[in-house]
XYZ file of C-alpha atoms in Angstrom:
712
model
C -14.967 37.648 32.869
C -18.237 35.914 32.420
C -19.190 31.972 33.770
C -19.663 29.778 31.610
C -23.296 29.006 31.365
C -24.484 25.681 33.835
C -25.399 22.828 31.814
C -28.017 21.077 29.949
C -27.408 17.460 29.238
C -29.805 14.984 27.560
C -28.987 11.251 28.314
C -30.970 8.796 26.211
C -31.158 4.847 26.709
C -33.966 3.727 25.098
C -34.492 0.321 26.065
C -34.220 -2.119 29.807
C -35.793 -1.414 33.405
C -34.714 1.752 34.518
C -35.064 3.290 37.879
C -33.167 5.509 40.690
C -33.427 2.804 43.087
C -33.953 -1.355 43.476
C -31.841 -1.895 39.977
C -33.251 -5.295 38.104
C -29.652 -5.912 37.506
C -29.570 -8.822 35.481
C -33.218 -9.769 35.177
C -33.181 -9.852 31.060
C -30.784 -8.954 29.208
C -31.532 -5.629 28.422
C -31.065 -4.356 32.311
C -27.184 -4.988 32.858
C -23.873 -3.226 33.154
C -25.868 0.015 30.862
C -28.314 0.667 32.886
C -25.915 0.832 36.393
C -23.443 2.665 33.720
C -26.150 5.761 33.027
C -28.070 6.422 36.074
C -24.150 6.412 37.833
C -23.443 8.909 35.227
C -26.535 10.900 35.282
C -25.600 11.839 39.498
C -22.524 12.276 39.422
C -23.286 14.833 36.621
C -25.708 16.655 38.896
C -23.511 17.151 41.170
C -20.727 18.803 39.796
C -21.300 22.299 40.131
C -21.140 23.043 35.915
C -24.239 20.938 34.802
C -27.710 21.730 35.974
C -30.385 19.962 34.838
C -29.629 16.128 33.071
C -32.440 14.685 31.854
C -32.386 10.808 31.784
C -34.498 9.896 28.245
C -36.321 6.360 29.266
C -39.206 3.904 27.807
C -42.571 4.544 30.283
C -43.706 0.934 29.959
C -47.328 -0.574 31.948
C -47.060 -3.872 31.982
C -48.581 -6.623 34.870
C -45.772 -8.310 34.796
C -43.315 -5.373 35.912
C -43.388 -3.134 39.037
C -45.573 0.448 38.350
C -42.437 2.603 38.532
C -41.237 1.915 35.800
C -44.755 3.228 33.965
C -44.168 7.088 35.990
C -43.523 9.570 33.863
C -41.332 11.351 35.537
C -38.734 10.491 38.536
C -36.192 12.454 40.442
C -32.815 11.088 41.090
C -31.614 14.221 42.578
C -32.501 17.269 42.645
C -32.376 18.923 39.028
C -31.341 14.813 37.723
C -34.469 13.238 36.143
C -35.151 10.003 34.702
C -38.081 11.001 31.765
C -39.833 7.913 30.552
C -41.494 8.937 27.219
C -44.213 6.711 25.548
C -42.747 4.575 22.962
C -45.138 1.984 20.233
C -47.432 -0.836 22.546
C -47.091 -0.311 26.600
C -46.262 -3.611 27.365
C -42.469 -4.339 28.917
C -40.708 -5.622 25.590
C -36.906 -6.520 24.278
C -35.159 -4.250 22.315
C -34.892 -6.507 19.288
C -38.526 -5.693 18.710
C -38.884 -1.822 19.382
C -37.288 -0.619 16.046
C -40.865 0.927 14.235
C -41.929 2.552 16.935
C -38.177 4.355 17.639
C -39.513 7.173 15.623
C -42.012 8.050 18.510
C -39.514 7.751 20.703
C -37.505 10.959 19.747
C -41.035 12.839 18.997
C -41.949 12.936 22.738
C -38.622 13.809 23.559
C -38.900 16.875 21.193
C -41.973 17.624 23.549
C -40.661 16.934 26.770
C -37.931 19.627 25.408
C -40.452 22.132 24.839
C -41.944 21.017 27.902
C -38.698 21.639 29.149
C -38.368 24.960 27.748
C -34.843 24.782 26.826
C -32.859 23.285 24.122
C -30.213 21.052 25.923
C -26.731 21.983 26.044
C -25.884 18.098 24.621
C -26.743 14.275 23.496
C -25.737 11.944 25.094
C -27.035 8.220 23.445
C -27.052 4.912 24.140
C -26.215 1.881 22.385
C -27.830 1.123 19.016
C -31.808 2.557 19.528
C -30.891 5.591 21.290
C -27.930 6.694 19.063
C -30.938 6.380 16.156
C -32.701 8.967 18.397
C -29.531 11.239 19.210
C -29.042 11.561 16.036
C -32.454 12.560 14.660
C -32.685 14.611 17.541
C -29.097 16.360 16.958
C -30.530 17.345 13.872
C -33.739 18.497 14.475
C -32.317 20.507 17.779
C -28.729 21.474 16.250
C -27.397 20.474 19.469
C -23.671 17.949 19.298
C -24.319 14.761 19.468
C -21.889 12.240 21.835
C -22.735 8.708 21.693
C -21.656 5.006 23.932
C -22.391 2.834 21.888
C -21.492 -0.711 24.691
C -21.798 -3.207 23.227
C -21.516 -2.779 18.919
C -23.689 -4.323 16.307
C -20.638 -5.611 13.470
C -19.011 -7.691 16.017
C -22.224 -9.421 18.005
C -22.632 -10.449 14.762
C -19.339 -12.100 14.071
C -18.850 -13.418 17.728
C -22.590 -15.304 16.548
C -21.165 -16.379 13.636
C -18.579 -18.141 14.921
C -20.895 -19.539 17.194
C -21.849 -21.446 14.211
C -25.038 -19.237 13.906
C -27.047 -19.156 10.260
C -26.686 -15.471 9.439
C -30.482 -15.366 9.054
C -31.690 -16.294 12.246
C -29.562 -13.432 13.572
C -30.771 -11.773 11.500
C -34.271 -13.042 12.087
C -33.572 -12.789 16.082
C -31.863 -10.006 16.351
C -32.807 -7.207 13.385
C -29.124 -7.295 12.644
C -29.242 -4.834 9.697
C -31.293 -2.357 10.631
C -28.350 -2.167 14.463
C -26.261 -1.645 12.130
C -27.476 1.271 9.907
C -28.172 2.831 12.501
C -24.670 2.653 14.600
C -23.635 3.622 11.526
C -25.528 6.518 10.970
C -24.659 7.502 14.979
C -20.595 7.751 14.254
C -21.758 9.759 10.888
C -23.824 12.290 12.548
C -21.686 12.530 16.227
C -19.233 14.829 17.601
C -17.968 12.808 20.142
C -18.159 8.648 20.295
C -17.184 7.802 24.203
C -15.321 3.926 24.443
C -13.883 2.902 27.944
C -10.493 1.149 26.367
C -8.307 2.054 23.529
C -9.098 -1.669 22.442
C -12.753 -0.689 21.670
C -12.027 2.525 19.325
C -8.486 0.404 17.380
C -10.838 -3.030 17.183
C -14.334 -2.852 16.812
C -15.290 0.789 15.708
C -12.576 0.335 13.138
C -14.630 -2.414 11.680
C -17.930 0.629 11.051
C -17.558 2.702 7.323
C -18.252 6.007 9.180
C -15.657 4.740 11.702
C -13.199 8.601 12.514
C -10.718 7.720 15.378
C -11.107 11.749 15.911
C -13.870 12.007 16.854
C -12.682 8.766 20.116
C -11.720 9.456 23.448
C -11.886 7.433 26.009
C -13.180 7.795 29.809
C -13.528 5.038 31.119
C -16.825 4.587 33.722
C -16.385 4.925 36.928
C -17.318 3.231 40.537
C -19.441 4.214 43.381
C -16.802 4.240 45.573
C -19.454 4.758 48.700
C -21.099 1.674 48.022
C -17.530 -0.294 47.581
C -15.188 -0.485 49.546
C -13.849 -3.334 51.088
C -14.660 -5.738 54.433
C -14.375 -3.924 57.771
C -11.876 -4.952 60.202
C -15.044 -5.569 62.520
C -16.795 -7.582 59.917
C -20.237 -8.747 60.259
C -21.940 -11.217 58.176
C -24.078 -10.034 55.624
C -27.849 -11.252 55.415
C -26.740 -13.085 52.117
C -24.217 -14.727 53.955
C -26.931 -17.377 55.655
C -28.456 -17.491 51.934
C -25.371 -18.941 50.751
C -24.844 -21.490 54.171
C -27.463 -23.517 53.172
C -25.533 -24.791 49.449
C -22.235 -24.966 51.169
C -20.936 -27.856 53.639
C -18.087 -26.052 54.492
C -18.785 -22.087 54.148
C -15.619 -20.665 55.669
C -13.201 -22.263 52.685
C -12.284 -18.785 49.786
C -15.140 -18.390 47.756
C -14.369 -17.695 44.060
C -17.852 -15.228 43.738
C -19.115 -14.723 40.079
C -21.744 -11.907 39.218
C -22.977 -11.490 35.869
C -26.343 -11.807 33.538
C -27.693 -15.324 32.502
C -25.772 -14.958 29.043
C -24.009 -17.478 26.900
C -21.342 -14.421 25.752
C -20.690 -13.995 29.653
C -19.589 -17.611 29.176
C -19.924 -19.369 33.110
C -20.439 -22.893 31.541
C -16.621 -22.373 30.700
C -15.574 -21.366 34.464
C -18.172 -24.270 36.492
C -16.126 -26.409 33.853
C -12.763 -26.019 35.121
C -13.712 -25.456 38.809
C -15.538 -29.183 38.741
C -12.374 -30.288 36.643
C -10.021 -29.398 39.064
C -9.668 -31.491 42.213
C -7.466 -29.240 44.002
C -9.187 -26.298 43.307
C -12.648 -28.438 44.913
C -10.984 -28.787 47.789
C -9.696 -25.225 48.473
C -12.132 -22.983 47.310
C -16.225 -22.844 47.717
C -17.839 -21.648 44.216
C -20.354 -18.882 44.166
C -22.898 -17.966 41.119
C -24.827 -14.987 40.522
C -26.682 -15.118 37.711
C -29.830 -12.292 37.901
C -32.946 -13.000 39.317
C -34.920 -16.859 38.851
C -38.307 -17.516 40.268
C -39.112 -20.795 37.612
C -36.442 -21.302 34.640
C -38.564 -23.336 32.604
C -40.929 -19.763 31.895
C -37.988 -17.526 31.275
C -37.185 -16.796 27.741
C -35.055 -19.118 25.970
C -32.043 -17.123 26.180
C -31.377 -16.798 30.479
C -33.237 -20.834 30.566
C -30.526 -22.247 28.650
C -27.758 -20.814 30.130
C -28.717 -21.655 33.966
C -30.612 -25.660 32.452
C -26.571 -25.713 31.560
C -25.574 -24.371 34.695
C -27.699 -26.669 36.742
C -27.048 -30.102 34.604
C -22.878 -29.135 34.670
C -23.115 -29.094 38.360
C -24.942 -32.195 38.343
C -22.121 -33.734 36.474
C -19.625 -32.909 38.366
C -21.715 -33.359 41.686
C -20.227 -29.927 42.881
C -23.418 -30.244 45.390
C -22.200 -28.435 48.375
C -19.197 -27.195 47.463
C -21.570 -24.574 44.441
C -23.640 -21.997 46.167
C -26.007 -20.217 43.083
C -29.034 -18.358 45.155
C -32.461 -17.132 43.121
C -32.997 -14.394 43.900
C -30.072 -10.566 45.403
C -31.591 -7.120 45.214
C -29.119 -4.691 44.057
C -27.773 -3.725 48.313
C -27.248 -7.647 48.085
C -24.197 -6.885 45.622
C -21.795 -4.534 47.176
C -22.524 -7.768 49.906
C -20.885 -10.512 47.645
C -17.384 -8.613 47.294
C -16.101 -7.542 50.748
C -17.671 -11.176 52.051
C -15.661 -12.762 49.262
C -12.562 -10.664 49.637
C -13.401 -11.466 53.318
C -12.327 -15.216 53.258
C -9.513 -14.212 50.893
C -11.768 -15.488 47.435
C -11.697 -14.255 44.130
C -13.145 -11.879 41.580
C -13.852 -14.054 38.566
C -15.279 -12.533 34.785
C -15.131 -15.142 31.844
C -16.631 -14.231 29.311
C -16.074 -14.373 26.320
C -15.409 -10.890 25.454
C -15.997 -7.578 28.004
C -16.429 -4.240 26.824
C -15.523 -2.899 30.063
C -16.425 -4.849 33.062
C -18.217 -2.685 35.609
C -18.275 -6.006 38.375
C -14.150 -5.898 37.555
C -14.110 -2.394 39.505
C -16.574 -3.258 41.713
C -14.722 -6.821 43.327
C -11.413 -4.182 42.996
C -12.886 -1.588 44.853
C -13.507 -3.918 47.421
C -10.109 -5.707 47.518
C -11.328 -8.964 45.790
C -8.316 -9.756 43.240
C -9.233 -10.884 40.239
C -8.744 -13.513 37.066
C -10.741 -11.873 34.117
C -10.973 -12.088 29.940
C -8.369 -11.091 28.333
C -10.441 -9.708 25.679
C -11.741 -6.463 26.069
C -11.721 -3.882 29.104
C -9.898 -6.061 31.447
C -7.188 -4.916 29.825
C -6.775 -1.706 31.124
C -7.872 -2.617 34.185
C -5.969 -5.354 35.365
C -2.821 -2.491 34.316
C -4.085 0.109 35.783
C -4.789 -1.785 39.351
C -2.104 -4.759 39.106
C -4.749 -6.753 41.371
C -5.090 -9.704 39.028
C -4.684 -11.870 36.299
C -6.025 -11.939 32.348
C -6.508 -15.294 31.300
C -8.090 -16.978 27.514
C -11.605 -17.572 28.472
C -12.018 -20.462 26.399
C -9.361 -22.321 27.738
C -10.307 -24.308 31.423
C -7.153 -26.329 32.258
C -5.171 -22.589 32.272
C -8.358 -20.985 33.670
C -8.686 -23.916 37.260
C -4.538 -23.441 37.800
C -5.040 -19.838 37.626
C -7.866 -19.558 40.260
C -6.268 -22.399 42.958
C -2.642 -20.304 42.591
C -4.259 -17.238 42.837
C -5.684 -18.603 46.061
C -2.956 -20.336 47.235
C -0.405 -17.673 47.477
C -0.708 -15.646 50.107
C 1.184 -12.444 49.845
C 0.461 -12.252 45.768
C -3.703 -11.770 47.252
C -2.954 -9.389 49.848
C -0.916 -7.249 47.732
C -2.978 -7.845 44.100
C -6.036 -6.320 47.083
C -4.017 -3.302 48.234
C -3.414 -2.524 44.585
C -6.865 -2.655 43.800
C -8.348 -0.739 46.206
C -5.597 1.600 45.374
C -5.845 1.628 41.678
C -9.612 1.791 41.387
C -9.765 5.466 43.711
C -6.750 6.441 41.672
C -7.807 5.454 37.745
C -11.526 5.256 37.748
C -13.899 7.421 39.668
C -16.674 9.164 39.017
C -15.302 12.638 40.397
C -12.677 12.042 37.799
C -14.971 9.867 35.402
C -17.261 14.035 35.298
C -14.044 16.351 34.707
C -13.032 14.745 31.464
C -16.064 14.193 30.529
C -16.943 17.760 30.765
C -13.766 19.133 29.527
C -14.735 16.923 26.523
C -17.959 17.992 26.287
C -16.511 21.988 26.255
C -14.191 20.859 23.371
C -18.189 19.817 21.392
C -19.697 23.112 22.349
C -16.453 25.126 21.193
C -15.886 23.265 17.571
C -19.358 22.507 17.093
C -19.725 26.805 17.621
C -17.015 27.225 15.079
C -18.524 25.518 12.373
C -21.144 27.315 12.649
C -19.460 30.476 12.070
C -1.874 -8.329 -6.918
C 0.233 -11.248 -5.680
C -2.130 -13.660 -4.427
C -2.759 -17.108 -5.742
C -6.056 -18.123 -8.046
C -7.578 -19.329 -4.946
C -8.790 -16.750 -2.405
C -6.811 -16.592 0.771
C -9.296 -14.613 2.100
C -10.904 -16.864 4.213
C -7.731 -18.191 6.125
C -5.672 -14.481 5.990
C -5.214 -12.697 9.253
C -3.851 -10.162 7.688
C -3.875 -7.448 4.807
C -1.710 -6.198 2.121
C -3.180 -3.789 0.233
C -2.392 -1.579 -2.458
C -2.741 1.687 -4.705
C -1.813 0.038 -8.324
C -0.875 3.300 -10.500
C 2.844 4.460 -9.050
C 3.006 2.440 -6.151
C 1.785 -1.149 -6.527
C 3.236 -1.182 -10.520
C 6.113 1.260 -11.968
C 9.374 -1.135 -11.517
C 9.406 -4.332 -12.832
C 12.411 -5.463 -10.686
C 10.725 -4.475 -6.922
C 7.061 -6.085 -8.304
C 8.997 -9.573 -9.031
C 10.474 -9.163 -5.996
C 7.262 -8.165 -3.601
C 5.143 -10.678 -4.836
C 7.668 -13.223 -4.535
C 7.693 -12.212 -0.492
C 3.713 -12.600 -0.699
C 3.490 -15.482 -2.289
C 5.814 -17.539 0.242
C 3.639 -16.611 3.134
C 1.463 -19.726 3.070
C -1.444 -18.114 2.818
C -1.405 -16.712 5.461
C -1.873 -13.162 4.177
C -4.252 -11.859 1.515
C -3.206 -9.392 -1.593
C -5.370 -7.326 -2.833
C -5.286 -3.023 -4.729
C -7.497 -0.146 -4.067
C -7.144 2.110 -7.213
C -9.239 4.838 -8.826
C -9.366 2.812 -11.683
C -12.633 0.656 -12.953
C -12.676 -3.046 -12.559
C -11.199 -3.171 -16.709
C -8.579 -1.655 -16.567
C -7.280 -2.489 -12.785
C -7.088 -6.010 -13.892
C -6.028 -5.375 -17.127
C -3.008 -2.829 -16.275
C -3.060 -6.202 -13.447
C -2.707 -8.148 -16.163
C 0.138 -6.431 -17.799
C 2.500 -5.979 -15.498
C 1.997 -9.988 -14.648
C 0.180 -9.194 -11.144
C -1.505 -12.430 -10.337
C -4.982 -12.365 -9.339
C -5.677 -10.405 -6.117
C -8.078 -11.782 -3.561
C -10.339 -8.259 -4.515
C -10.300 -5.241 -6.097
C -11.747 -1.833 -4.470
C -12.086 0.020 -8.142
C -13.933 3.274 -8.792
C -12.142 4.890 -5.690
C -13.730 2.872 -2.961
C -17.264 2.685 -4.293
C -16.793 -0.993 -5.886
C -15.913 -3.748 -4.911
C -15.347 -7.474 -6.447
C -13.247 -10.445 -5.578
C -11.211 -13.625 -7.466
C -11.101 -14.940 -10.499
C -14.826 -13.515 -11.986
C -14.772 -10.623 -10.352
C -17.909 -11.225 -8.249
C -19.346 -7.769 -6.852
C -19.864 -7.455 -3.617
C -23.833 -6.279 -3.694
C -23.747 -5.406 -0.164
C -21.354 -2.409 -0.824
C -23.139 -1.193 -3.455
C -26.266 -0.794 -1.146
C -24.696 0.897 1.095
C -23.115 3.586 -0.547
C -26.833 4.392 -2.779
C -27.598 6.492 0.529
C -28.737 10.485 -0.218
C -26.823 9.878 -3.404
C -28.183 12.044 -6.453
C -25.623 11.752 -9.534
C -28.126 13.374 -11.469
C -28.318 16.526 -9.309
C -24.742 16.378 -8.542
C -23.575 16.800 -12.503
C -26.292 19.470 -13.284
C -24.460 20.852 -10.116
C -21.194 20.399 -11.268
C -21.950 21.203 -15.057
C -20.960 25.393 -15.201
C -18.028 24.869 -12.623
C -14.729 27.069 -14.046
C -12.006 25.085 -14.101
C -13.710 21.343 -14.066
C -14.704 19.041 -17.160
C -16.274 15.834 -17.270
C -13.669 13.012 -17.802
C -15.106 10.568 -20.874
C -17.598 8.621 -20.754
C -15.817 4.937 -20.385
C -14.283 6.547 -16.421
C -17.587 7.490 -14.871
C -19.029 4.979 -13.149
C -22.618 4.506 -11.137
C -21.198 5.750 -7.677
C -18.768 7.844 -9.096
C -18.790 11.327 -10.765
C -15.438 11.638 -12.820
C -13.865 15.334 -13.405
C -10.404 16.766 -14.608
C -9.685 19.226 -12.297
C -7.757 22.870 -12.878
C -6.418 23.676 -9.719
C -4.919 27.040 -10.916
C -9.287 27.758 -12.282
C -11.388 26.127 -10.511
C -12.514 26.862 -6.695
C -11.195 25.422 -3.992
C -12.324 22.245 -2.864
C -14.352 23.687 0.506
C -16.005 25.523 -1.972
C -17.374 23.222 -3.805
C -18.299 20.919 -1.339
C -20.125 24.248 0.591
C -21.588 24.686 -3.034
C -23.218 21.205 -3.083
C -24.574 21.553 0.096
C -26.353 23.952 -0.339
C -28.653 22.166 -3.405
C -28.162 19.527 -0.443
C -25.897 17.589 -2.696
C -23.708 15.041 0.044
C -20.674 13.645 -1.786
C -17.557 12.399 -0.937
C -15.267 14.516 -2.581
C -11.362 13.286 -3.582
C -9.265 14.979 -4.992
C -5.663 13.382 -6.427
C -2.336 13.963 -8.199
C -3.939 17.538 -8.510
C -6.075 16.938 -11.215
C -8.211 15.050 -10.666
C -11.348 14.908 -8.428
C -13.914 12.310 -7.972
C -17.306 12.637 -6.460
C -18.698 9.225 -4.060
C -21.615 8.864 -2.173
C -20.763 10.413 1.607
C -20.223 6.351 2.475
C -17.993 5.640 -0.724
C -14.471 5.601 -0.722
C -10.576 3.115 -0.402
C -10.974 3.276 3.230
C -14.893 3.256 4.085
C -14.405 -0.013 1.484
C -11.318 -1.196 2.793
C -12.954 -1.315 6.321
C -16.329 -2.961 5.176
C -14.048 -5.210 4.046
C -12.390 -5.975 6.400
C -15.142 -6.214 8.517
C -17.312 -9.010 6.130
C -14.284 -11.253 6.428
C -13.350 -11.121 10.021
C -9.821 -9.537 9.688
C -8.409 -6.363 12.095
C -7.998 -3.301 11.024
C -4.794 -3.392 13.106
C -3.425 -5.675 10.602
C -3.783 -4.782 7.380
C -0.820 -2.803 5.273
C -1.599 -0.265 3.177
C 0.706 1.540 0.988
C -0.142 4.329 -1.574
C 0.991 7.879 -3.535
C -2.172 10.168 -3.925
C -5.207 12.574 -2.082
C -7.275 9.427 -2.577
C -5.428 7.050 -0.778
C -5.569 9.467 2.047
C -8.599 8.459 4.153
C -7.085 4.793 3.329
C -4.097 5.558 5.016
C -5.632 6.958 8.294
C -7.163 5.291 11.083
C -5.325 2.154 12.964
C -3.780 0.449 9.016
C -0.311 0.266 9.207
C 0.108 2.455 6.347
C 2.661 3.232 4.166
C 4.084 5.554 1.960
C 5.784 5.158 -0.966
C 8.770 7.379 -1.745
C 7.501 8.481 -5.370
C 4.504 9.464 -3.591
C 2.143 13.471 -4.601
C 2.591 16.358 -2.844
C -0.811 16.223 -1.374
C 0.643 13.765 1.215
C 3.286 15.289 2.604
C 0.993 16.733 5.775
C 0.461 12.440 7.023
C 4.165 12.559 7.202
C 4.327 13.350 11.390
C 0.979 10.878 11.620
C 1.542 7.820 13.902
C 0.878 4.687 12.121
C 2.340 6.342 8.442
C 5.380 5.172 7.726
C 7.214 6.936 5.164
C 9.306 5.009 2.902
C 12.897 6.012 0.734
C 11.765 3.062 -1.736
C 10.174 3.615 -5.050
C 7.536 2.443 -6.335
C 7.082 -1.462 -4.908
C 10.987 -1.357 -3.113
C 8.184 1.230 -1.105
C 5.981 -0.931 -0.028
C 9.005 -3.685 0.199
C 10.487 -1.103 3.553
C 6.742 -0.686 4.882
C 6.155 -4.364 5.618
C 10.385 -5.113 6.781
C 9.336 -1.657 9.079
C 6.556 -3.155 10.535
C 7.954 -6.204 10.651
C 4.704 -7.456 8.397
C 5.258 -11.141 8.341
C 6.291 -11.896 11.545
C 5.203 -10.572 14.651
C 3.324 -7.289 13.267
C 5.240 -4.140 15.671
C 4.398 -0.739 15.294
């Protein structure tokens, strides 16, 4: 049997300061855990016998303010693994938000390098939105599968910035968020596989994207370098950094509470300082060591880091923490393992109080060093603590609770020892780079094989969306309506929720038709309408149209050309003019005479026409823009109103409800459903009710206990 060819993998990480030694982690917001991850991934991949070459594409920088290392076109990491620096826009160092105009040039330069190598990569693996944009373009040009790791997602970041009171226009001007999100949508539409660090990242972050495709997403947690991160030895000699810390501390022998991050407001270091400063027993018990990147003159730093460090110093002064807090100005990459070991040797703890943490490499490094952890409950730390059992999760905004948890962790020596041993064991078992690469390559092999195979209402008039924490979304015909008694009972149940549950309809009907039929059945005005099979969204009694959605789905939409291409198709005829919409072309279809759906799609694709084809009730065919559907509209709406997709109950009866039912929504298929939904019967999170019409919706609500504490 012939051995499979060894792989050439191209990693794409456009921004930040990337070199193979003396990493400047924390220097700015662009040079953090993502940079460390891609470098360690490249090194780990090339050690595997299945991999022949790894190229890490990044930006070439000529700037007197930074090292000349970043101008070298090629840097060997290990034999067979290289950093490849590509010309992209101005020569000077630029933050990632202003790189967008030059990204196409980066892709062109990458093509030149690939031609120079003389071999097309087997896999492109892009990182972050800018890398994803490049990866999607290269994937199309080279016909190579694209794998993507998001690291941080634009929609999520935008929500959190708005929660902090920052105006949308300020967010857009500073972060170019629309362009970033558009790139992320394009990546999700093109990627053969998306790698996430945790299941939460898939279910709660990627799920708010229009092009959310959970079947193409896998969880592969990052690894930790166990050669560098290990517990202190019995005969432990204090490292040089100890003497740097001593000059800050009155009693350096006390246990260390260690925090290590970039000077970023999202890392929430200020809450940690408050928790320490406001807990007298904790201040007597321990020292606080805060390592937040390198600094020379805070006044000359960028606005974000400058604000974080200024607040840090002001808090230290407010609580008079001099002699109890160390905040060194400089550190090298090789100092980081020593910080963890020094804290572990002092029987201290590591604290990550970030507002959210997509994964948390520092938590793994601390765990591997035998240092127990206290971490935010939002994001990756859940998985780390679940596997390692080496600490506790906290609400990052609860100052009093954080102080008490730190005190208890430092005071219970038996628990400390148990957490320390468990963390060491857990990282070895679950988070080694060797394990990461094994799973990574298994999934890559599957992607390559698949690619080869392919080539052969009930709301009050006043909207409840601003205060809703969950949604009920129903198809209209044969789901919501059809049984008056059931409808009356359902409406009463929703009315009794006192406004915390939003209600909407998602239908193939036009907006005027949907409103008319709901009036006939005496259904109160829904909070929103998703109509014309997901191609339109309207809100409230005035039917305010969502123009942003309308613009979004314009992508690749050529209605006149589509109508012409379908004109002579057997078994298919246009529905009346009143059933046609700007972004929906509707047909009657005779399944005994018409081609198979895949043949219709293939016919259109050959003409460079891209549609989302919705077949329902074995009688109707709707052609929509490729980005439009009930499911996509629903996820867009949930994102817009900041409602988690796993808190959305969706009820339907036919094929045009399928995408809406799939994924992490809570699906309900009513008893009188069409045969085309039978294939969903064994899917997770899809409940097949026995009750027909609204009785089935009621049964679904009871099945998930949706009006109380949701269960799946």
